[in-house]
mmCIF file of C-alpha atoms in Angstrom:
data_model
loop_
_atom_site.group_PDB
_atom_site.id
_atom_site.type_symbol
_atom_site.label_atom_id
_atom_site.label_comp_id
_atom_site.label_asym_id
_atom_site.label_seq_id
_atom_site.Cartn_x
_atom_site.Cartn_y
_atom_site.Cartn_z
ATOM 1 C CA MET A 1 -43.068 43.460 -54.772
ATOM 2 C CA ASN A 2 -41.338 42.664 -51.499
ATOM 3 C CA LYS A 3 -38.457 40.125 -51.589
ATOM 4 C CA ASN A 4 -40.008 37.697 -49.143
ATOM 5 C CA LEU A 5 -43.117 37.389 -51.239
ATOM 6 C CA PHE A 6 -40.978 36.875 -54.298
ATOM 7 C CA TYR A 7 -39.038 34.130 -52.662
ATOM 8 C CA ILE A 8 -42.240 32.438 -51.560
ATOM 9 C CA LEU A 9 -43.645 32.597 -55.034
ATOM 10 C CA MET A 10 -40.351 31.156 -56.485
ATOM 11 C CA VAL A 11 -40.653 28.147 -54.077
ATOM 12 C CA PHE A 12 -44.202 27.603 -55.266
ATOM 13 C CA ALA A 13 -43.127 27.897 -58.879
ATOM 14 C CA MET A 14 -40.476 25.187 -58.354
ATOM 15 C CA ILE A 15 -43.030 22.927 -56.544
ATOM 16 C CA PHE A 16 -45.464 23.318 -59.476
ATOM 17 C CA TRP A 17 -42.707 22.710 -62.048
ATOM 18 C CA GLY A 18 -41.724 19.473 -60.233
ATOM 19 C CA ALA A 19 -45.415 18.440 -59.865
ATOM 20 C CA SER A 20 -45.832 18.912 -63.563
ATOM 21 C CA TRP A 21 -43.545 16.018 -64.280
ATOM 22 C CA ILE A 22 -45.351 13.791 -61.786
ATOM 23 C CA SER A 23 -48.813 14.845 -63.164
ATOM 24 C CA THR A 24 -47.602 14.197 -66.640
ATOM 25 C CA LYS A 25 -46.652 10.697 -65.654
ATOM 26 C CA VAL A 26 -50.098 10.106 -64.237
ATOM 27 C CA LEU A 27 -51.661 11.493 -67.403
ATOM 28 C CA THR A 28 -49.729 9.021 -69.643
ATOM 29 C CA ASN A 29 -52.109 6.377 -68.429
ATOM 30 C CA TYR A 30 -55.177 8.259 -69.701
ATOM 31 C CA ILE A 31 -54.258 10.500 -72.775
ATOM 32 C CA ASN A 32 -51.703 10.580 -75.513
ATOM 33 C CA GLU A 33 -49.084 13.178 -76.218
ATOM 34 C CA TYR A 34 -51.212 15.163 -78.583
ATOM 35 C CA GLU A 35 -54.080 15.356 -76.163
ATOM 36 C CA LEU A 36 -51.670 16.541 -73.545
ATOM 37 C CA VAL A 37 -50.181 19.211 -75.667
ATOM 38 C CA PHE A 38 -53.604 20.416 -76.699
ATOM 39 C CA LEU A 39 -54.778 20.591 -73.122
ATOM 40 C CA ARG A 40 -51.569 22.183 -71.895
ATOM 41 C CA MET A 41 -51.536 24.860 -74.532
ATOM 42 C CA GLY A 42 -55.246 25.469 -74.298
ATOM 43 C CA ILE A 43 -55.244 25.923 -70.492
ATOM 44 C CA CYS A 44 -52.125 28.250 -70.592
ATOM 45 C CA PHE A 45 -53.710 30.214 -73.481
ATOM 46 C CA ILE A 46 -57.024 30.732 -71.621
ATOM 47 C CA THR A 47 -55.447 31.512 -68.258
ATOM 48 C CA MET A 48 -53.138 34.053 -69.699
ATOM 49 C CA PHE A 49 -55.888 36.092 -71.336
ATOM 50 C CA PRO A 50 -57.150 37.586 -68.098
ATOM 51 C CA ILE A 51 -53.607 38.614 -67.126
ATOM 52 C CA ILE A 52 -53.004 40.400 -70.372
ATOM 53 C CA TYR A 53 -56.447 41.983 -70.176
ATOM 54 C CA PHE A 54 -55.980 43.068 -66.468
ATOM 55 C CA TYR A 55 -52.618 44.668 -67.175
ATOM 56 C CA LYS A 56 -54.040 46.332 -70.372
ATOM 57 C CA LEU A 57 -51.214 44.971 -72.535
ATOM 58 C CA SER A 58 -51.389 45.411 -76.189
ATOM 59 C CA PHE A 59 -52.097 42.404 -78.386
ATOM 60 C CA LYS A 60 -50.394 43.994 -81.365
ATOM 61 C CA VAL A 61 -47.271 42.311 -82.747
ATOM 62 C CA ASP A 62 -44.935 43.132 -85.490
ATOM 63 C CA THR A 63 -43.768 40.890 -88.376
ATOM 64 C CA LYS A 64 -40.565 39.784 -86.579
ATOM 65 C CA ALA A 65 -42.608 38.834 -83.537
ATOM 66 C CA VAL A 66 -45.024 36.736 -85.555
ATOM 67 C CA TYR A 67 -42.152 34.841 -87.070
ATOM 68 C CA LEU A 68 -40.580 34.281 -83.583
ATOM 69 C CA ILE A 69 -44.004 33.232 -82.208
ATOM 70 C CA LEU A 70 -44.432 30.585 -84.870
ATOM 71 C CA ILE A 71 -41.045 29.122 -84.368
ATOM 72 C CA ALA A 72 -41.447 29.223 -80.536
ATOM 73 C CA SER A 73 -44.969 27.503 -80.875
ATOM 74 C CA LEU A 74 -43.526 24.737 -82.944
ATOM 75 C CA ILE A 75 -40.550 24.172 -80.580
ATOM 76 C CA LEU A 76 -42.791 24.329 -77.492
ATOM 77 C CA THR A 77 -45.166 21.721 -79.091
ATOM 78 C CA LEU A 78 -42.219 19.464 -79.800
ATOM 79 C CA TYR A 79 -40.766 19.916 -76.442
ATOM 80 C CA SER A 80 -44.058 18.979 -74.860
ATOM 81 C CA ILE A 81 -44.365 15.905 -77.054
ATOM 82 C CA PHE A 82 -40.824 14.685 -76.253
ATOM 83 C CA MET A 83 -41.307 15.428 -72.540
ATOM 84 C CA PHE A 84 -44.575 13.429 -72.507
ATOM 85 C CA LEU A 85 -42.930 10.467 -74.401
ATOM 86 C CA GLY A 86 -39.883 10.554 -72.136
ATOM 87 C CA VAL A 87 -42.034 10.403 -69.041
ATOM 88 C CA LYS A 88 -44.354 7.824 -70.579
ATOM 89 C CA HIS A 89 -41.477 5.499 -71.233
ATOM 90 C CA GLY A 90 -39.190 6.558 -68.345
ATOM 91 C CA THR A 91 -39.644 8.102 -64.959
ATOM 92 C CA ALA A 92 -40.818 11.580 -63.959
ATOM 93 C CA SER A 93 -38.062 12.052 -61.434
ATOM 94 C CA PHE A 94 -35.292 11.172 -63.928
ATOM 95 C CA GLY A 95 -36.804 13.366 -66.645
ATOM 96 C CA GLY A 96 -37.497 16.376 -64.284
ATOM 97 C CA ALA A 97 -33.809 16.207 -62.931
ATOM 98 C CA LEU A 98 -32.122 15.568 -66.280
ATOM 99 C CA VAL A 99 -33.970 18.145 -68.348
ATOM 100 C CA THR A 100 -34.044 20.823 -65.690
ATOM 101 C CA THR A 101 -30.240 20.612 -65.084
ATOM 102 C CA LEU A 102 -29.216 20.149 -68.694
ATOM 103 C CA ILE A 103 -31.071 23.176 -70.028
ATOM 104 C CA PRO A 104 -28.654 25.930 -68.830
ATOM 105 C CA ILE A 105 -25.644 23.933 -69.855
ATOM 106 C CA ILE A 106 -27.047 23.316 -73.389
ATOM 107 C CA THR A 107 -28.240 26.975 -73.701
ATOM 108 C CA PHE A 108 -24.804 28.236 -72.840
ATOM 109 C CA VAL A 109 -23.090 26.013 -75.357
ATOM 110 C CA LEU A 110 -25.670 26.902 -78.131
ATOM 111 C CA ILE A 111 -25.237 30.559 -77.496
ATOM 112 C CA ALA A 112 -21.407 30.154 -77.688
ATOM 113 C CA ILE A 113 -21.857 28.354 -81.006
ATOM 114 C CA LEU A 114 -24.383 30.846 -82.440
ATOM 115 C CA ASN A 115 -22.171 33.789 -81.486
ATOM 116 C CA LYS A 116 -19.033 31.995 -82.735
ATOM 117 C CA LYS A 117 -17.266 32.392 -79.507
ATOM 118 C CA THR A 118 -14.778 30.053 -78.068
ATOM 119 C CA ILE A 119 -15.590 28.742 -74.589
ATOM 120 C CA SER A 120 -12.915 29.771 -72.156
ATOM 121 C CA LEU A 121 -11.047 27.340 -69.901
ATOM 122 C CA LYS A 122 -12.933 28.660 -66.874
ATOM 123 C CA HIS A 123 -16.322 28.240 -68.642
ATOM 124 C CA SER A 124 -15.331 24.717 -69.923
ATOM 125 C CA PHE A 125 -14.426 23.714 -66.355
ATOM 126 C CA ALA A 126 -17.729 25.058 -65.164
ATOM 127 C CA LEU A 127 -19.674 23.156 -67.854
ATOM 128 C CA ILE A 128 -17.800 19.948 -67.211
ATOM 129 C CA LEU A 129 -18.474 20.374 -63.499
ATOM 130 C CA GLY A 130 -22.146 21.008 -64.155
ATOM 131 C CA ALA A 131 -22.416 17.952 -66.395
ATOM 132 C CA PHE A 132 -20.636 15.812 -63.804
ATOM 133 C CA GLY A 133 -23.032 17.156 -61.116
ATOM 134 C CA VAL A 134 -25.931 16.188 -63.275
ATOM 135 C CA LEU A 135 -24.626 12.645 -63.778
ATOM 136 C CA ASN A 136 -23.845 12.349 -60.119
ATOM 137 C CA MET A 137 -27.229 13.673 -58.941
ATOM 138 C CA LEU A 138 -28.887 11.104 -61.236
ATOM 139 C CA ASN A 139 -26.559 8.425 -59.906
ATOM 140 C CA ILE A 140 -25.729 7.477 -63.436
ATOM 141 C CA TRP A 141 -22.876 5.341 -62.199
ATOM 142 C CA ASN A 142 -25.315 2.670 -61.182
ATOM 143 C CA PHE A 143 -27.058 2.526 -64.519
ATOM 144 C CA ASP A 144 -26.189 -0.112 -67.239
ATOM 145 C CA LEU A 145 -25.578 1.068 -70.812
ATOM 146 C CA SER A 146 -29.065 0.011 -72.009
ATOM 147 C CA GLU A 147 -30.601 2.382 -69.421
ATOM 148 C CA ILE A 148 -28.280 5.261 -70.396
ATOM 149 C CA PHE A 149 -28.919 4.949 -74.113
ATOM 150 C CA SER A 150 -32.669 4.101 -73.865
ATOM 151 C CA LYS A 151 -35.345 5.983 -75.862
ATOM 152 C CA ASP A 152 -36.559 7.793 -72.784
ATOM 153 C CA THR A 153 -33.200 9.356 -72.205
ATOM 154 C CA LEU A 154 -33.175 10.345 -75.902
ATOM 155 C CA TYR A 155 -36.584 11.936 -75.445
ATOM 156 C CA PHE A 156 -35.379 13.895 -72.411
ATOM 157 C CA LEU A 157 -32.229 15.032 -74.224
ATOM 158 C CA LEU A 158 -34.334 16.224 -77.189
ATOM 159 C CA ALA A 159 -36.626 18.027 -74.766
ATOM 160 C CA SER A 160 -33.543 19.680 -73.081
ATOM 161 C CA VAL A 161 -32.251 20.896 -76.508
ATOM 162 C CA LEU A 162 -35.629 22.191 -77.597
ATOM 163 C CA TRP A 163 -36.171 24.101 -74.398
ATOM 164 C CA SER A 164 -32.757 25.627 -74.727
ATOM 165 C CA ILE A 165 -33.627 26.750 -78.340
ATOM 166 C CA LEU A 166 -36.936 28.099 -77.071
ATOM 167 C CA THR A 167 -35.013 30.163 -74.426
ATOM 168 C CA ILE A 168 -32.772 31.680 -77.138
ATOM 169 C CA ILE A 169 -35.704 32.465 -79.507
ATOM 170 C CA THR A 170 -37.735 34.027 -76.687
ATOM 171 C CA ALA A 171 -34.806 36.248 -75.786
ATOM 172 C CA LYS A 172 -34.826 37.589 -79.303
ATOM 173 C CA ALA A 173 -38.403 38.813 -78.925
ATOM 174 C CA THR A 174 -37.496 42.178 -77.390
ATOM 175 C CA LYS A 175 -40.181 44.382 -78.960
ATOM 176 C CA ILE A 176 -43.126 42.374 -77.494
ATOM 177 C CA ASN A 177 -44.178 42.009 -73.942
ATOM 178 C CA ALA A 178 -43.238 38.625 -72.461
ATOM 179 C CA PHE A 179 -46.820 37.757 -71.423
ATOM 180 C CA VAL A 180 -48.140 38.582 -74.904
ATOM 181 C CA PHE A 181 -45.377 36.687 -76.635
ATOM 182 C CA THR A 182 -46.160 33.614 -74.364
ATOM 183 C CA PHE A 183 -49.943 34.006 -74.889
ATOM 184 C CA TYR A 184 -49.511 33.767 -78.654
ATOM 185 C CA THR A 185 -46.956 31.036 -78.374
ATOM 186 C CA TYR A 186 -49.437 28.872 -76.501
#
């Protein structure tokens, strides 16, 4: 694939990611979190089937992959519920910005904890700088304490942690194609 096409597709991916937060906010007026999860998972499951079939990928999975798929499915479902509830009670722009920017920070910290590694001074500085950047981007300095510690912020924090855990679990599924793993997860 040529690099220009890749960059164009990446831009579209980011646009659709951002639009998913806005469309979720609109959907909160019409459906509940369980209907959203069902629709989201169902649509993804159905649309991935032709991709797997077109690329002639094997649907076979080993026992370890089944275990990881079940855990990933549960976490993805919980993430979707918390994301929906956060957007329902809060704003799509705040959630999209907070969750998206916290995920790499939380993932890094979780991996360090799981691998029992100390975080170096350089990495600590980068994490603090990243966290400060998130807070600054969200203009947290103009919020009052009730807004900062509201339930929508808690939902978004839980969604960030869950997506980070999902990232780590997905990385452990090395003996299965990523499309097939995602297909079964949905």
